[in-house]
Short mmCIF file of C-alpha atoms in Angstrom, two decimals:
data_model
loop_
_atom_site.label_atom_id
_atom_site.label_comp_id
_atom_site.label_asym_id
_atom_site.label_seq_id
_atom_site.Cartn_x
_atom_site.Cartn_y
_atom_site.Cartn_z
CA MET A 68 0.00 0.00 0.00
CA GLN A 69 1.23 3.46 -0.82
CA VAL A 70 2.12 5.54 2.19
CA LEU A 71 0.36 8.86 2.33
CA LYS A 72 2.92 11.57 2.72
CA ASP A 73 2.41 15.27 2.73
CA LYS A 74 5.95 16.07 3.73
CA VAL A 75 9.03 14.64 2.12
CA GLY A 76 12.67 15.35 2.78
CA PRO A 77 14.16 17.81 5.23
CA SER A 78 11.70 20.16 6.86
CA ASP A 79 13.60 23.33 6.16
CA SER A 80 14.05 25.24 2.92
CA ILE A 81 13.08 28.60 1.48
CA PHE A 82 9.67 27.16 0.59
CA HIS A 83 9.14 25.43 3.94
CA ARG A 84 9.68 28.79 5.61
CA MET A 85 7.35 30.63 3.22
CA ASP A 86 3.84 31.54 4.39
CA PRO A 87 1.50 28.86 2.98
CA ARG A 88 -0.97 31.42 1.61
CA ALA A 89 1.70 33.32 -0.31
CA LYS A 90 3.20 30.03 -1.45
CA LEU A 91 -0.08 28.68 -2.82
CA VAL A 92 -0.92 31.91 -4.63
CA GLY A 93 2.60 32.23 -6.03
CA PHE A 94 2.71 28.67 -7.32
CA THR A 95 -0.80 28.95 -8.74
CA LEU A 96 0.50 31.78 -10.93
CA VAL A 97 3.45 29.60 -11.94
CA LEU A 98 1.12 26.70 -12.85
CA ALA A 99 -1.18 29.02 -14.82
CA ALA A 100 1.77 30.36 -16.80
CA MET A 101 3.07 26.85 -17.45
CA ALA A 102 -0.37 25.74 -18.66
CA SER A 103 -0.50 28.57 -21.23
CA VAL A 104 2.87 27.79 -22.79
CA ARG A 105 2.69 26.72 -26.46
CA THR A 106 6.27 26.72 -27.71
CA LEU A 107 9.16 24.33 -27.16
CA PRO A 108 11.67 26.89 -25.78
CA ALA A 109 9.11 28.14 -23.27
CA ALA A 110 8.18 24.56 -22.33
CA MET A 111 11.88 23.87 -21.70
CA ALA A 112 12.09 27.02 -19.58
CA ALA A 113 9.02 25.84 -17.63
CA PHE A 114 10.74 22.52 -16.99
CA GLY A 115 13.85 24.40 -15.86
CA LEU A 116 11.80 26.58 -13.54
CA ALA A 117 10.13 23.51 -12.02
CA GLY A 118 13.57 21.98 -11.49
CA CYS A 119 14.84 25.15 -9.78
CA THR A 120 11.89 25.32 -7.37
CA LEU A 121 12.30 21.61 -6.66
CA LEU A 122 15.96 22.16 -5.75
CA GLY A 123 14.96 25.21 -3.73
CA ALA A 124 12.53 23.06 -1.73
CA ARG A 125 15.38 20.60 -1.01
CA ILE A 126 13.21 17.58 -1.74
CA PRO A 127 15.18 14.34 -2.30
CA LEU A 128 15.07 14.05 -6.07
CA ILE A 129 14.33 10.31 -6.14
CA ILE A 130 10.65 10.88 -5.24
CA PRO A 131 9.86 13.45 -7.95
CA ALA A 132 11.99 11.46 -10.39
CA ARG A 133 9.78 8.40 -9.84
CA ARG A 134 6.67 10.52 -10.51
CA ALA A 135 8.33 11.98 -13.59
CA VAL A 136 8.86 8.50 -15.04
CA MET A 137 5.14 7.75 -14.57
CA VAL A 138 4.16 11.03 -16.25
CA VAL A 139 6.43 10.34 -19.22
CA LEU A 140 4.98 6.83 -19.58
CA PHE A 141 1.45 8.24 -19.43
CA LEU A 142 2.20 10.91 -22.04
CA SER A 143 4.47 8.82 -24.30
CA PRO A 144 1.60 7.60 -26.55
CA PHE A 145 1.39 11.18 -27.87
CA PHE A 146 4.83 10.69 -29.45
CA LEU A 147 3.49 7.65 -31.31
CA ILE A 148 0.15 9.16 -32.38
CA LEU A 149 0.64 12.89 -32.96
CA PRO A 150 3.30 12.60 -35.72
CA TRP A 151 0.70 10.76 -37.86
CA THR A 152 -2.30 12.87 -37.00
CA HIS A 153 -0.93 16.43 -36.80
CA PRO A 154 -2.19 18.53 -39.74
CA GLY A 155 1.23 20.25 -39.94
CA GLY A 156 3.08 16.98 -40.64
CA PRO A 157 5.17 14.54 -38.58
CA PHE A 158 7.72 17.13 -37.46
CA MET A 159 5.02 19.36 -35.99
CA GLY A 160 3.49 16.30 -34.34
CA VAL A 161 6.73 15.42 -32.56
CA HIS A 162 7.13 19.09 -31.64
CA GLN A 163 3.69 19.23 -30.06
CA ALA A 164 4.22 15.93 -28.22
CA ALA A 165 7.46 17.31 -26.80
CA VAL A 166 5.74 20.52 -25.66
CA ILE A 167 2.98 18.52 -23.96
CA CYS A 168 5.45 16.22 -22.26
CA LEU A 169 7.70 19.02 -20.95
CA LYS A 170 4.74 21.12 -19.80
CA GLY A 171 3.13 18.14 -18.10
CA LEU A 172 6.37 17.22 -16.35
CA ALA A 173 6.97 20.81 -15.24
CA MET A 174 3.48 21.13 -13.77
CA VAL A 175 3.58 17.79 -11.96
CA LEU A 176 7.00 18.57 -10.49
CA THR A 177 5.78 21.99 -9.32
CA ILE A 178 3.25 20.24 -7.06
CA PHE A 179 6.15 19.16 -4.83
CA PRO A 180 7.40 22.61 -3.75
CA MET A 181 3.78 23.78 -3.69
CA PHE A 182 2.26 21.13 -1.41
CA ALA A 183 5.04 18.89 -0.08
CA THR A 184 6.73 21.68 1.88
CA ALA A 185 4.00 22.05 4.53
CA PRO A 186 1.80 19.61 6.46
CA PHE A 187 -1.37 18.83 4.51
CA HIS A 188 -3.74 20.40 7.02
CA VAL A 189 -1.77 23.66 6.99
CA SER A 190 -2.05 23.91 3.20
CA ILE A 191 -5.77 23.22 3.41
CA LYS A 192 -6.28 25.79 6.17
CA ALA A 193 -4.34 28.25 4.03
CA LEU A 194 -6.80 27.55 1.20
CA GLU A 195 -9.63 28.27 3.65
CA ARG A 196 -7.99 31.64 4.40
CA LEU A 197 -7.99 32.17 0.64
CA LYS A 198 -11.80 31.74 0.66
CA LEU A 199 -12.19 28.03 -0.09
CA SER A 200 -15.61 26.90 1.18
CA PRO A 201 -15.39 25.91 4.91
CA ARG A 202 -17.60 22.90 4.17
CA PHE A 203 -15.20 21.68 1.55
CA VAL A 204 -12.35 22.21 4.01
CA THR A 205 -14.14 20.10 6.65
CA LEU A 206 -14.81 17.43 4.04
CA THR A 207 -11.15 17.43 2.97
CA LEU A 208 -9.71 17.18 6.47
CA LEU A 209 -12.09 14.37 7.49
CA THR A 210 -11.43 12.43 4.30
CA TYR A 211 -7.70 12.81 4.72
CA ARG A 212 -7.88 11.57 8.28
CA TYR A 213 -9.73 8.41 7.24
CA LEU A 214 -7.64 7.53 4.19
CA ALA A 215 -4.91 5.73 6.11
CA LEU A 216 -7.52 3.86 8.16
CA TYR A 217 -9.29 2.41 5.12
CA ALA A 218 -6.02 1.74 3.36
CA ALA A 219 -5.10 -0.45 6.33
CA GLU A 220 -8.55 -2.06 6.32
CA LEU A 221 -8.31 -2.89 2.62
CA GLU A 222 -4.91 -4.44 3.26
CA THR A 223 -6.48 -6.69 5.95
CA VAL A 224 -9.17 -7.79 3.52
CA ARG A 225 -6.53 -8.50 0.88
CA VAL A 226 -4.66 -10.77 3.26
CA ALA A 227 -7.93 -12.51 4.15
CA LEU A 228 -8.71 -13.04 0.46
CA ARG A 229 -5.27 -14.40 -0.26
CA ALA A 230 -5.48 -16.73 2.73
CA ARG A 231 -8.63 -18.18 1.17
CA GLY A 232 -6.89 -18.76 -2.13
CA PHE A 233 -8.28 -15.77 -4.05
CA ARG A 234 -6.29 -14.75 -7.10
CA PRO A 235 -7.51 -11.89 -9.31
CA ARG A 236 -8.39 -13.35 -12.72
CA ARG A 237 -10.14 -12.20 -15.85
CA ASP A 238 -13.55 -13.55 -14.89
CA ARG A 239 -16.91 -12.58 -13.45
CA ARG A 240 -16.15 -14.18 -10.12
CA THR A 241 -13.21 -11.82 -9.52
CA LEU A 242 -15.36 -8.80 -10.29
CA ARG A 243 -18.14 -9.99 -8.00
CA THR A 244 -15.73 -10.69 -5.14
CA LEU A 245 -14.19 -7.24 -5.47
CA GLY A 246 -17.68 -5.71 -5.54
CA TYR A 247 -18.43 -7.45 -2.23
CA VAL A 248 -15.10 -6.27 -0.77
CA ILE A 249 -15.93 -2.68 -1.69
CA GLY A 250 -19.46 -3.09 -0.34
CA SER A 251 -18.17 -4.31 3.01
CA LEU A 252 -15.62 -1.48 3.15
CA LEU A 253 -18.49 0.97 2.63
CA VAL A 254 -20.67 -0.65 5.30
CA ARG A 255 -17.84 -0.43 7.82
CA SER A 256 -17.11 3.17 6.92
CA PHE A 257 -20.78 4.10 7.15
CA ASP A 258 -21.02 2.58 10.63
CA GLN A 259 -18.30 4.97 11.73
CA THR A 260 -19.94 8.16 10.51
CA GLU A 261 -22.51 8.52 13.28
CA ARG A 262 -19.88 8.17 16.02
CA LEU A 263 -17.58 10.49 14.12
CA TYR A 264 -20.15 13.26 13.96
CA GLN A 265 -21.05 12.88 17.62
CA SER A 266 -17.43 13.07 18.73
CA MET A 267 -16.92 16.14 16.56
CA ARG A 268 -19.90 17.83 18.21
CA ASN A 269 -18.57 16.82 21.63
CA ARG A 270 -15.35 18.66 20.93
CA GLY A 271 -17.19 21.78 19.93
CA TYR A 272 -17.43 21.43 16.15
CA ALA A 273 -19.74 24.09 14.76
CA GLY A 274 -18.83 24.28 11.10
CA HIS A 275 -15.12 25.03 11.51
CA PHE A 276 -12.03 22.97 12.21
CA GLY A 277 -9.39 24.56 14.36
CA THR A 278 -5.68 24.12 13.84
CA LEU A 279 -2.72 24.86 16.06
CA TYR A 280 -0.95 26.51 13.16
CA MET A 281 -0.80 30.28 13.58
CA PHE A 282 -1.10 32.34 10.42
CA ARG A 283 1.08 35.43 10.82
CA PRO A 284 0.99 38.53 8.65
CA LEU A 285 3.17 38.12 5.55
CA SER A 286 6.81 39.02 6.17
CA ARG A 287 9.16 40.80 3.80
CA HIS A 288 10.64 37.41 2.85
CA ASP A 289 7.19 36.02 1.96
CA TRP A 290 6.51 39.01 -0.27
CA SER A 291 9.87 38.76 -2.00
CA LYS A 292 9.47 35.01 -2.64
CA ALA A 293 5.95 35.56 -4.00
CA PHE A 294 7.36 38.38 -6.13
CA PHE A 295 10.05 36.03 -7.49
CA LEU A 296 7.42 33.43 -8.44
CA THR A 297 5.26 36.10 -10.11
CA VAL A 298 8.18 37.46 -12.12
CA ALA A 299 9.20 33.94 -13.15
CA SER A 300 5.65 33.26 -14.41
CA LEU A 301 5.56 36.52 -16.35
CA LEU A 302 8.96 35.83 -17.91
CA LEU A 303 7.68 32.43 -19.01
CA LEU A 304 4.70 34.06 -20.75
CA VAL A 305 6.88 36.75 -22.35
CA LEU A 306 9.31 34.12 -23.66
CA ASP A 307 6.42 32.12 -25.11
CA ARG A 308 4.90 35.12 -26.92
CA TRP A 309 8.32 36.25 -28.14
CA VAL A 310 9.01 32.84 -29.72
CA VAL A 311 5.54 32.82 -31.29
CA GLY A 312 6.09 36.34 -32.64
CA ARG A 313 9.47 35.47 -34.12
CA SER A 314 8.26 32.38 -35.94
CA GLY A 315 5.49 34.49 -37.43
CA MET B 290 -9.59 8.03 -16.96
CA HIS B 291 -8.15 11.39 -16.18
CA ILE B 292 -6.66 14.01 -18.42
CA SER B 293 -3.09 14.83 -17.53
CA GLU B 294 -1.36 18.18 -17.39
CA GLY B 295 -0.05 19.79 -20.54
CA VAL B 296 -2.70 18.71 -23.05
CA LEU B 297 -5.62 21.12 -22.74
CA SER B 298 -5.62 24.82 -23.59
CA PRO B 299 -6.06 27.48 -20.87
CA PRO B 300 -9.63 28.43 -21.93
CA VAL B 301 -10.76 24.80 -21.53
CA LEU B 302 -8.99 24.52 -18.16
CA ILE B 303 -10.55 27.75 -16.91
CA GLY B 304 -13.97 26.64 -18.18
CA GLY B 305 -13.48 23.36 -16.30
CA TRP B 306 -12.67 25.19 -13.06
CA ALA B 307 -15.62 27.54 -13.46
CA ALA B 308 -18.12 24.74 -14.14
CA THR B 309 -16.71 22.60 -11.31
CA GLY B 310 -16.86 25.53 -8.91
CA LEU B 311 -20.47 26.18 -9.82
CA VAL B 312 -21.65 22.56 -9.63
CA GLY B 313 -19.61 21.95 -6.47
CA TRP B 314 -21.00 25.04 -4.78
CA ALA B 315 -24.58 24.10 -5.69
CA ALA B 316 -24.04 20.52 -4.47
CA LEU B 317 -22.45 21.62 -1.17
CA ARG B 318 -25.41 23.89 -0.48
CA THR B 319 -27.79 20.93 -0.56
CA ILE B 320 -25.76 18.98 2.04
CA GLU B 321 -26.60 19.14 5.74
CA GLY B 322 -23.76 19.60 8.23
CA ALA B 323 -24.55 16.19 9.70
CA ASP B 324 -24.03 14.58 6.28
CA LEU B 325 -20.47 15.86 5.93
CA PRO B 326 -18.88 13.02 7.96
CA LYS B 327 -20.81 10.46 5.90
CA ILE B 328 -19.60 11.95 2.63
CA ALA B 329 -16.04 12.32 3.95
CA VAL B 330 -15.81 8.78 5.22
CA MET B 331 -17.34 7.38 2.03
CA THR B 332 -14.95 9.48 -0.06
CA SER B 333 -11.96 8.00 1.71
CA ALA B 334 -13.37 4.49 1.30
CA PHE B 335 -13.88 5.12 -2.42
CA PHE B 336 -10.45 6.63 -2.73
CA VAL B 337 -8.90 3.54 -1.18
CA ALA B 338 -11.09 1.25 -3.33
CA SER B 339 -9.78 3.00 -6.43
CA LEU B 340 -6.34 1.63 -5.57
CA ILE B 341 -7.62 -1.86 -6.47
CA HIS B 342 -6.31 -3.01 -9.83
CA ILE B 343 -8.17 -5.47 -12.02
CA PRO B 344 -6.48 -7.50 -14.75
CA LEU B 345 -7.71 -6.51 -18.22
CA GLY B 346 -6.15 -7.98 -21.34
CA PRO B 347 -2.38 -7.71 -21.08
CA ALA B 348 -2.56 -4.80 -18.62
CA SER B 349 -4.65 -3.85 -15.61
CA VAL B 350 -6.99 -0.99 -14.85
CA HIS B 351 -7.83 0.63 -11.55
CA LEU B 352 -11.43 1.09 -10.51
CA VAL B 353 -13.02 4.54 -10.63
CA LEU B 354 -16.44 3.64 -9.22
CA ASN B 355 -17.95 7.04 -10.02
CA GLY B 356 -21.26 5.27 -10.74
CA LEU B 357 -21.28 3.74 -7.26
CA VAL B 358 -20.37 7.09 -5.69
CA GLY B 359 -23.38 8.59 -7.45
CA VAL B 360 -25.73 5.81 -6.32
CA LEU B 361 -24.70 6.18 -2.67
CA LEU B 362 -24.09 9.91 -2.25
CA ALA B 363 -26.56 11.52 -4.70
CA ALA B 364 -25.70 15.25 -4.88
CA GLY B 365 -22.82 14.70 -2.44
CA ALA B 366 -21.14 12.64 -5.17
CA PHE B 367 -19.84 15.73 -6.92
CA PRO B 368 -17.90 17.22 -3.99
CA ALA B 369 -16.73 13.69 -3.14
CA ILE B 370 -15.27 13.21 -6.60
CA LEU B 371 -13.84 16.73 -6.69
CA LEU B 372 -12.12 15.93 -3.42
CA GLY B 373 -10.88 12.57 -4.69
CA VAL B 374 -9.37 14.22 -7.76
CA THR B 375 -7.79 16.95 -5.61
CA LEU B 376 -6.25 14.49 -3.16
CA GLN B 377 -4.90 12.41 -6.03
CA ALA B 378 -3.28 15.50 -7.52
CA ILE B 379 -1.78 16.75 -4.26
CA LEU B 380 -0.79 13.52 -2.52
CA PHE B 381 0.09 11.24 -5.42
CA GLN B 382 0.68 13.85 -8.16
CA HIS B 383 -1.77 11.88 -10.33
CA GLY B 384 -3.34 14.07 -12.99
CA GLY B 385 -2.42 17.55 -11.88
CA VAL B 386 -3.55 20.73 -10.22
CA THR B 387 -4.64 22.78 -13.23
CA VAL B 388 -6.73 19.85 -14.54
CA ILE B 389 -8.65 19.33 -11.28
CA GLY B 390 -11.58 21.27 -12.72
CA VAL B 391 -11.98 19.26 -15.92
CA ASN B 392 -11.25 15.95 -14.21
CA ALA B 393 -13.91 16.58 -11.56
CA LEU B 394 -16.43 17.27 -14.33
CA LEU B 395 -15.25 14.24 -16.27
CA MET B 396 -16.09 11.86 -13.42
CA GLY B 397 -18.51 13.94 -11.36
CA LEU B 398 -21.19 14.69 -13.94
CA PRO B 399 -21.55 10.98 -14.89
CA ALA B 400 -21.83 10.21 -11.15
CA LEU B 401 -24.79 12.60 -10.92
CA ALA B 402 -26.32 10.91 -13.98
CA ALA B 403 -25.88 7.48 -12.36
CA SER B 404 -27.51 8.82 -9.21
CA ALA B 405 -30.52 10.04 -11.21
CA MET B 406 -30.80 6.68 -12.96
CA PHE B 407 -30.76 4.73 -9.73
CA ARG B 408 -33.29 7.05 -8.11
CA LEU B 409 -35.62 6.40 -11.04
CA TYR B 410 -35.36 2.68 -10.31
CA LYS B 411 -36.03 3.21 -6.59
CA ARG B 412 -39.25 4.99 -7.46
CA MET B 413 -40.54 1.98 -9.38
CA PRO B 414 -38.65 -1.03 -8.07
CA VAL B 415 -38.71 -4.31 -9.96
CA ARG B 416 -37.86 -7.63 -8.36
CA GLY B 417 -34.16 -8.36 -8.76
CA GLY B 418 -33.66 -4.99 -10.42
CA THR B 419 -31.06 -3.79 -7.90
CA THR B 420 -28.25 -5.73 -9.56
CA LEU B 421 -29.37 -4.76 -13.04
CA PHE B 422 -29.63 -1.07 -12.23
CA GLY B 423 -26.36 -1.21 -10.32
CA PHE B 424 -24.74 -2.54 -13.48
CA LEU B 425 -26.41 0.10 -15.63
CA ALA B 426 -25.39 2.92 -13.27
CA GLY B 427 -21.76 1.76 -13.18
CA ALA B 428 -21.56 1.14 -16.93
CA ALA B 429 -23.37 4.34 -17.92
CA ALA B 430 -21.14 6.47 -15.68
CA THR B 431 -18.04 5.00 -17.33
CA LEU B 432 -19.45 5.48 -20.82
CA LEU B 433 -20.36 9.10 -20.10
CA SER B 434 -16.90 9.73 -18.64
CA GLY B 435 -15.37 8.29 -21.79
CA LEU B 436 -17.53 10.54 -23.97
CA LEU B 437 -16.65 13.65 -21.95
CA LEU B 438 -12.97 12.69 -22.11
CA ALA B 439 -13.19 12.35 -25.90
CA ILE B 440 -14.94 15.72 -26.24
CA LEU B 441 -12.36 17.46 -24.06
CA LEU B 442 -9.45 15.89 -25.95
CA ALA B 443 -11.04 16.91 -29.24
CA THR B 444 -10.90 20.56 -28.09
CA ALA B 445 -7.11 20.32 -28.05
CA GLY B 446 -7.05 20.32 -31.86
CA GLU B 447 -7.47 18.17 -34.95
CA ALA B 448 -4.28 16.26 -34.13
CA PHE B 449 -5.99 14.85 -31.05
CA TRP B 450 -9.08 13.41 -32.70
CA VAL B 451 -7.48 9.98 -33.06
CA VAL B 452 -6.39 10.10 -29.40
CA ALA B 453 -9.96 11.00 -28.45
CA LYS B 454 -11.36 8.00 -30.36
CA LEU B 455 -8.77 5.65 -28.87
CA GLY B 456 -9.58 6.98 -25.40
CA LEU B 457 -13.27 6.33 -25.92
CA ALA B 458 -12.62 2.82 -27.27
CA ALA B 459 -10.51 2.02 -24.21
CA HIS B 460 -13.52 2.80 -22.04
CA LEU B 461 -15.68 0.03 -23.53
CA PRO B 462 -14.07 -2.92 -21.70
CA VAL B 463 -13.72 -0.78 -18.55
CA MET B 464 -17.46 -0.12 -18.81
CA VAL B 465 -18.19 -3.83 -18.35
CA ILE B 466 -15.79 -4.09 -15.39
CA GLU B 467 -17.16 -1.01 -13.64
CA GLY B 468 -20.72 -2.18 -14.29
CA ALA B 469 -20.07 -5.66 -12.88
CA VAL B 470 -18.25 -4.42 -9.75
CA THR B 471 -20.89 -1.74 -9.11
CA ALA B 472 -23.67 -4.33 -9.57
CA ALA B 473 -22.03 -6.68 -7.06
CA ALA B 474 -21.43 -3.89 -4.54
CA VAL B 475 -24.99 -2.56 -4.88
CA SER B 476 -26.58 -6.01 -4.52
CA PHE B 477 -24.35 -6.66 -1.49
CA LEU B 478 -25.42 -3.38 0.13
CA GLY B 479 -29.05 -4.10 -0.76
CA ARG B 480 -28.87 -7.26 1.33
CA VAL B 481 -26.57 -6.10 4.14
CA LYS B 482 -27.49 -2.46 4.63
CA PRO B 483 -30.43 -1.43 2.45
CA GLU B 484 -30.73 1.99 4.12
CA LEU B 485 -27.47 3.00 2.40
CA LEU B 486 -29.03 2.80 -1.06
#
């Protein structure tokens, strides 16, 4: 079972120290700029920018590298299909596939400095400060809390199935068994909801989750880091338009 | 069946976010505070269930179960799926952050359709129809997701039309799998805990 991790690597870097609200806004701008890139040089620059922020966050590179391999595998079919289907010919097809792949990689890698440099609940509370619906925040925090529990429960059921000689096959029986497993997981989870709500009420829940994290006013450092991210996004857009303009 | 980063154009991504925000906001308004734990706990169970892989041909697919989410959570299915997509993007870097909007629509709207279908059956129940309608809800949700995926990919340009068709074709076998698993889960719940349906 995959381990749920919201923090990887050392817990100190320029992005760990950055205010989560400023960080989320800054990286949202970066992601938006990366998503609008259409040219290869700008896509390469986006990839470079993602790499720089990743190094800045001091995240051990093996984890993002593993994700990057998955992204490339997922996007690789474009290299096989687009050269044949692109109206501008095979060269343009390869070009577009490369742009997609670099952009996709850059945006996936940017998630690490954006979200893996603060505990999950702090990022979510920061989103609440940025006007995300409090109900959605409650939903998110509760779901997150129960993920590990059900992951462990599913693992127990898997062991039980294996002990009884179950092997997943390409047949109806497999599908029916898995349907029952999911059904029983849902029954167990449903049984917990009533108690969960009562215990929340007992501890004073009235529509808001508290957190021990203190949001302080943005410091000069937060502003300058957010400024850096904004400028980087703008430069990316300018580079993209400049390349488009030059190629006519 | 998600769209990854890098493929869609900014207008489509922004449109996806806007539509998801609107549907999500409307759905959240219909939910009572006391229902939040139920939706949250079910969302985590569904999220974990989606880690199950099923052999298909030479490869394997993971379950999405958006039909089942719709059957069990009705309007709450949309925020549940939005949340599932968000957690996948943030915790596992599956899909991506800018595509959260379109991906939530891609799986969430079919879930709402499945919910409507199953409610229709509950209004005029037929003997033994639970399994059948469970299958239909699961299969229809997958088919609709495949259609939405194809439409979204087609917006990326003429070069993507083949990709869109291939994507839709890939959904046909998955449709049968999702239908069968949803049918089994629904018939199980119908016998063990009918109040959930």
